[in-house]
Short mmCIF file of C-alpha atoms in Angstrom, two decimals:
data_model
loop_
_atom_site.label_atom_id
_atom_site.label_comp_id
_atom_site.label_asym_id
_atom_site.label_seq_id
_atom_site.Cartn_x
_atom_site.Cartn_y
_atom_site.Cartn_z
CA MET V 24 -22.10 -2.59 -17.76
CA THR V 25 -22.01 1.13 -16.99
CA ILE V 26 -22.39 2.11 -20.67
CA PHE V 27 -25.30 -0.31 -21.06
CA MET V 28 -27.09 1.14 -18.02
CA PHE V 29 -26.50 4.70 -19.24
CA ALA V 30 -27.88 3.84 -22.68
CA LEU V 31 -30.92 2.15 -21.11
CA VAL V 32 -31.64 5.17 -18.91
CA VAL V 33 -31.38 7.49 -21.93
CA ILE V 34 -33.77 5.29 -23.94
CA LEU V 35 -36.29 5.17 -21.10
CA PHE V 36 -36.01 8.91 -20.60
CA LEU V 37 -36.68 9.58 -24.30
CA PHE V 38 -39.57 7.13 -24.27
CA PHE V 39 -41.22 8.82 -21.27
CA CYS V 40 -40.69 12.20 -22.91
CA TYR V 41 -42.51 10.84 -25.95
CA GLN V 42 -45.31 9.48 -23.75
CA LEU V 43 -45.68 12.87 -22.04
CA TYR V 44 -45.83 14.54 -25.45
CA VAL V 45 -48.55 12.13 -26.63
CA ARG V 46 -50.52 12.63 -23.42
CA PHE V 47 -50.25 16.38 -23.78
CA GLN V 48 -51.57 16.13 -27.33
CA LEU V 49 -54.45 13.92 -26.17
CA GLU V 50 -55.39 16.32 -23.40
CA SER V 51 -55.61 19.11 -25.95
CA LEU V 52 -58.09 17.14 -28.06
CA ASP V 53 -61.73 18.03 -27.69
CA SER V 54 -64.91 17.81 -29.71
CA ASP V 55 -68.55 18.88 -29.50
CA SER V 56 -69.66 15.62 -31.00
CA PRO V 57 -70.58 13.00 -28.32
CA LYS V 58 -69.46 10.20 -30.62
CA MET V 59 -66.06 11.82 -31.17
CA LYS V 60 -65.74 12.50 -27.43
CA ARG V 61 -66.31 8.79 -26.74
CA LYS V 62 -63.59 7.90 -29.23
CA ILE V 63 -61.21 10.41 -27.70
CA ASN V 64 -61.92 9.15 -24.16
CA PHE V 65 -61.50 5.55 -25.31
CA TYR V 66 -58.18 6.42 -26.94
CA LYS V 67 -57.08 8.23 -23.76
CA TYR V 68 -58.06 5.15 -21.76
CA GLN V 69 -55.93 2.95 -24.04
CA GLU V 70 -52.99 5.32 -23.77
CA ASN V 71 -53.32 5.37 -19.94
CA ASN V 72 -53.25 1.58 -19.86
CA ARG V 73 -50.31 1.52 -22.24
CA SER V 74 -48.43 4.08 -20.11
CA LEU V 75 -49.18 2.09 -16.96
CA LEU V 76 -47.89 -1.06 -18.62
CA PHE V 77 -44.71 0.67 -19.72
CA LEU V 78 -44.24 2.07 -16.21
CA MET V 79 -44.53 -1.42 -14.75
CA ILE V 80 -42.02 -2.77 -17.31
CA ALA V 81 -39.63 0.09 -16.55
CA ALA V 82 -39.96 -0.55 -12.80
CA ILE V 83 -39.18 -4.23 -13.35
CA ILE V 84 -36.15 -3.36 -15.51
CA PHE V 85 -34.82 -0.91 -12.93
CA SER V 86 -35.39 -3.47 -10.19
CA LEU V 87 -33.43 -6.06 -12.15
CA ILE V 88 -30.64 -3.55 -12.76
CA LEU V 89 -30.56 -2.64 -9.07
CA LEU V 90 -30.45 -6.32 -8.10
CA GLY V 91 -27.61 -6.82 -10.59
CA ILE V 92 -25.67 -3.90 -9.11
CA LEU V 93 -26.19 -5.17 -5.57
CA TYR V 94 -25.15 -8.68 -6.62
CA ASN V 95 -22.01 -7.37 -8.32
CA GLN V 96 -21.13 -5.25 -5.27
CA ASP V 97 -21.63 -8.22 -2.97
CA ALA V 98 -19.48 -10.42 -5.21
CA LEU V 99 -16.82 -7.68 -5.34
CA ARG V 100 -16.84 -7.38 -1.53
CA LYS V 101 -16.40 -11.14 -1.24
CA ASP V 102 -13.55 -11.09 -3.77
CA ASN V 103 -11.87 -8.24 -1.88
CA LYS V 104 -12.31 -10.11 1.40
CA ASP V 105 -10.78 -13.25 -0.08
CA LEU V 106 -7.91 -11.17 -1.47
CA GLU V 107 -7.32 -9.55 1.93
CA LEU V 108 -7.29 -12.98 3.58
CA LYS V 109 -4.77 -14.25 1.02
CA ILE V 110 -2.58 -11.18 1.58
CA GLU V 111 -2.73 -11.74 5.34
CA GLU V 112 -1.80 -15.40 4.84
CA ILE V 113 1.16 -14.36 2.70
CA LYS V 114 2.22 -11.81 5.34
CA ASP V 115 1.89 -14.39 8.11
CA THR V 116 3.87 -16.92 6.10
CA LYS V 117 6.55 -14.36 5.31
CA GLY V 118 6.62 -13.20 8.92
CA SER V 119 6.97 -16.78 10.14
CA ALA V 120 9.78 -17.38 7.67
CA VAL V 121 11.62 -14.24 8.80
CA SER V 122 11.15 -14.93 12.49
CA GLY V 123 12.04 -18.58 11.97
CA ALA V 124 15.41 -17.71 10.40
CA GLU V 125 17.43 -16.84 13.49
CA ILE V 126 20.30 -14.44 12.99
CA GLU V 127 23.86 -15.56 13.63
CA SER V 128 26.27 -14.52 16.35
CA TYR V 129 29.12 -12.58 14.78
CA GLN V 130 32.66 -13.71 15.42
CA GLN V 131 35.45 -11.12 15.40
CA ASP V 132 37.01 -10.63 11.94
CA ALA V 133 34.51 -12.95 10.26
CA LEU V 134 33.77 -10.28 7.63
CA LYS V 135 37.11 -8.50 7.94
CA LEU V 136 35.33 -5.17 8.25
CA THR V 137 38.55 -3.15 8.28
CA GLU V 138 39.31 -4.36 4.75
CA PHE V 139 36.10 -2.88 3.32
CA PRO V 140 37.01 0.06 0.99
CA TRP V 141 36.05 2.80 3.46
CA LYS V 142 38.69 5.18 2.14
CA LYS V 143 37.40 4.79 -1.42
CA ILE V 144 33.90 5.56 -0.19
CA VAL V 145 35.09 8.82 1.37
CA GLU V 146 36.85 9.82 -1.84
CA SER V 147 34.00 8.72 -4.11
CA ARG V 148 31.70 11.30 -5.72
CA ASP V 149 29.64 8.72 -7.60
CA ALA V 150 26.11 8.28 -6.19
CA GLN V 151 25.69 4.93 -7.96
CA ALA V 152 28.93 3.63 -6.46
CA LEU V 153 27.70 4.69 -3.00
CA ASP V 154 24.45 2.77 -3.55
CA ASN V 155 26.45 -0.30 -4.53
CA TYR V 156 28.56 -0.05 -1.36
CA GLU V 157 25.38 0.19 0.73
CA LEU V 158 23.87 -2.84 -1.01
CA GLN V 159 27.05 -4.83 -0.41
CA LEU V 160 26.94 -3.99 3.31
CA ILE V 161 23.27 -4.99 3.45
CA ARG V 162 24.08 -8.39 1.92
CA ASP V 163 27.11 -8.95 4.16
CA TRP V 164 25.49 -7.79 7.40
CA GLN V 165 22.05 -9.34 6.97
CA PRO V 166 22.95 -12.73 8.53
CA PHE V 167 23.89 -10.88 11.74
CA PHE V 168 21.09 -8.29 11.89
CA GLY V 169 18.24 -9.84 9.90
CA GLU V 170 16.20 -7.69 7.49
CA THR V 171 18.37 -4.58 7.34
CA ASN V 172 18.89 -1.28 5.57
CA VAL V 173 22.22 0.53 5.58
CA ALA V 174 22.81 4.21 4.80
CA ILE V 175 26.23 5.80 4.35
CA MET V 176 26.60 9.56 4.74
CA ILE V 177 29.81 11.25 3.61
CA SER V 178 31.16 14.51 5.01
CA GLN V 179 33.20 16.04 2.21
CA LYS V 180 34.52 18.72 4.55
CA THR V 181 35.99 16.39 7.20
CA GLU V 182 36.36 13.36 4.89
CA THR V 183 34.54 11.14 7.36
CA LEU V 184 31.64 8.72 7.29
CA THR V 185 28.46 8.21 9.27
CA ILE V 186 26.95 4.73 9.01
CA SER V 187 23.30 4.14 9.90
CA VAL V 188 21.99 0.60 10.19
CA PHE V 189 18.27 -0.22 10.44
CA PRO V 190 17.54 -3.82 11.49
CA THR V 191 13.78 -4.53 11.30
CA ALA V 192 11.33 -7.29 12.19
CA LEU V 193 13.53 -8.82 14.88
CA SER V 194 12.18 -11.25 17.43
CA PHE V 195 13.24 -10.66 21.02
CA ASN V 196 15.86 -13.43 20.88
CA ASP V 197 17.21 -12.06 17.59
CA PHE V 198 17.37 -8.59 19.10
CA GLN V 199 19.49 -9.88 21.98
CA THR V 200 21.84 -11.54 19.48
CA ALA V 201 21.94 -8.40 17.34
CA GLU V 202 22.81 -6.30 20.40
CA LYS V 203 25.86 -8.47 21.06
CA ASN V 204 26.79 -8.34 17.37
CA ILE V 205 26.70 -4.54 17.50
CA GLU V 206 29.38 -4.49 20.17
CA THR V 207 31.57 -6.87 18.17
CA PHE V 208 31.08 -4.88 14.96
CA VAL V 209 32.00 -1.61 16.65
CA ASN V 210 35.12 -3.11 18.25
CA GLU V 211 36.23 -4.45 14.90
CA LEU V 212 35.58 -1.07 13.23
CA GLN V 213 37.65 0.89 15.75
CA PRO V 214 40.74 1.04 13.46
CA VAL V 215 38.63 2.48 10.60
CA LYS V 216 39.27 6.15 11.34
CA GLU V 217 37.08 7.28 8.43
CA ILE V 218 34.01 6.24 10.47
CA THR V 219 33.30 8.91 13.08
CA MET V 220 29.75 7.78 13.85
CA ILE V 221 27.80 4.57 13.52
CA ASP V 222 24.27 4.00 14.78
CA PHE V 223 22.04 0.93 14.88
CA ASN V 224 18.28 1.56 14.98
CA CYS V 225 16.56 -1.72 15.84
CA THR V 226 12.87 -2.52 15.50
CA TYR V 227 11.87 -5.70 17.33
CA ARG V 228 9.19 -7.53 19.32
CA ASP V 229 9.77 -7.48 23.05
CA GLN V 230 8.94 -10.32 25.45
CA THR V 231 5.26 -9.32 25.42
CA ASN V 232 5.28 -9.28 21.58
CA LYS V 233 4.92 -5.50 21.61
CA LEU V 234 6.64 -3.62 18.78
CA SER V 235 9.61 -1.75 20.23
CA LYS V 236 12.52 0.37 19.03
CA GLN V 237 15.98 0.90 20.43
CA SER V 238 18.98 2.79 19.10
CA PHE V 239 22.68 2.30 19.76
CA VAL V 240 24.92 5.19 18.76
CA TYR V 241 28.72 5.24 18.75
CA SER V 242 30.82 8.26 17.84
CA ARG V 243 34.26 9.81 18.24
CA GLU V 244 35.19 13.46 18.42
CA SER V 245 38.26 13.02 16.25
CA LYS V 246 40.04 10.31 14.29
CA ASP V 247 42.58 9.90 17.08
CA VAL V 248 40.12 8.50 19.61
CA ASN V 249 37.95 5.39 19.75
CA LEU V 250 34.30 5.11 19.00
CA GLU V 251 32.38 5.49 22.26
CA LYS V 252 28.80 4.62 23.02
CA VAL V 253 26.57 7.67 23.30
CA ALA V 254 24.14 7.74 26.21
CA LEU V 255 20.67 8.40 24.82
CA GLY V 256 18.05 10.14 26.93
#
């Protein structure tokens, strides 16, 4: 469509240049003979009518092109609007599915967290292996925290781990369940001395359906003491 319009504009431009050239040549014609003058004036009159006709045709063509562009833009806007509505429907459906799948209450030792290869993680220097451990935790912990991301940070110097958990899209009821699960998880992880810090960063909808965030951080100063909840300002 764009190439066609460009070609049409070029053709019309060349045609009008030709018409201007012809008109310029006509204006330069003159004669002392009255008969020849009448012929020249008649020819000029014909050329003026022809030019006017071509101008009208060009105006009609440009009008049709403009109408076509406006129609295409309107159709494109409608298509985009329909696409946006479909995307919103998909989001709403997905959101309903997520919110409808309530998370579970965690029972002590259900996942046997102390048996997870924490020591191997500390000793590992393989980035791909670390990613696999994180993915495994995401799969195992998702029933108890919903849509979740897990990040493991290794301190090579102290040979310790920091675990960050990011539950998202929680309803208020799910958040309350997740909060209780956090306490149970931390209690079960107390014997895992490699973990010196674990934090849960929850995103949820409060009772007024307002998007809210809350973090729970547990740490220990050394491997000889328990993980304690950190008071956040």
